[in-house]
């Protein structure tokens, strides 16, 4: 079962940080790895950051 976490862009406190996040994610394949080694794909969807667990 895939896990998904959502962060609203409005919850990011700084306008300049929101702009940097958007430009970083635009047209890129971005993923995160947590301390336990789980890999999460990161996408920007309708003004939200969505972290979905990769099933590799």
CSV table of C-alpha atoms in Angstrom, one decimal:
chain,number,residue,atom,x,y,z
A,1,UNK,CA,0.0,0.0,0.0
A,2,UNK,CA,1.4,3.4,-1.0
A,3,UNK,CA,1.8,6.0,1.6
A,4,UNK,CA,1.4,9.7,0.6
A,5,UNK,CA,2.1,12.9,2.6
A,6,UNK,CA,0.8,16.3,1.5
A,7,UNK,CA,2.2,19.7,2.4
A,8,UNK,CA,0.3,22.7,1.2
A,9,UNK,CA,2.5,25.3,-0.4
A,10,UNK,CA,0.8,28.0,1.7
A,11,UNK,CA,2.1,26.2,4.8
A,12,UNK,CA,5.7,27.1,3.8
A,13,UNK,CA,6.4,30.3,5.7
A,14,UNK,CA,8.4,32.3,3.2
A,15,UNK,CA,7.3,33.4,-0.2
A,16,UNK,CA,10.8,33.2,-1.5
A,17,UNK,CA,11.2,29.7,-0.2
A,18,UNK,CA,7.9,28.7,-1.9
A,19,UNK,CA,9.3,30.1,-5.2
A,20,UNK,CA,12.5,28.2,-4.8
A,21,UNK,CA,10.7,24.9,-4.1
A,22,UNK,CA,8.5,25.4,-7.2
A,23,UNK,CA,11.4,26.1,-9.5
A,24,UNK,CA,13.4,23.2,-8.0
A,25,UNK,CA,10.6,20.7,-8.7
A,26,UNK,CA,9.6,22.0,-12.1
A,27,UNK,CA,10.3,19.4,-14.8
A,28,UNK,CA,12.6,17.4,-12.5
A,29,UNK,CA,12.5,13.9,-11.1
A,30,UNK,CA,13.0,14.5,-7.3
A,31,UNK,CA,13.0,11.9,-4.5
A,32,UNK,CA,13.8,11.8,-0.8
A,33,UNK,CA,15.3,9.0,1.3
A,34,UNK,CA,14.5,9.0,5.0
A,35,UNK,CA,16.6,7.7,7.8
A,36,UNK,CA,15.1,4.2,7.5
A,37,UNK,CA,16.1,4.0,3.8
A,38,UNK,CA,12.5,4.4,2.5
A,39,UNK,CA,12.4,6.3,-0.8
A,40,UNK,CA,9.7,8.9,-1.5
A,41,UNK,CA,8.9,10.6,-4.9
A,42,UNK,CA,8.2,14.3,-4.7
A,43,UNK,CA,5.8,16.1,-7.0
A,44,UNK,CA,4.0,19.4,-7.1
A,45,UNK,CA,0.3,19.0,-7.6
A,46,UNK,CA,-2.2,21.8,-7.4
A,47,UNK,CA,-0.2,24.0,-5.0
A,48,UNK,CA,0.7,21.0,-2.8
A,49,UNK,CA,3.9,19.1,-2.3
A,50,UNK,CA,3.1,15.4,-2.5
A,51,UNK,CA,5.5,12.8,-1.1
A,52,UNK,CA,4.6,9.3,-2.2
A,53,UNK,CA,6.4,6.2,-1.1
A,54,UNK,CA,8.2,4.4,-4.0
A,55,UNK,CA,7.4,0.7,-4.2
A,56,UNK,CA,10.8,-0.6,-5.4
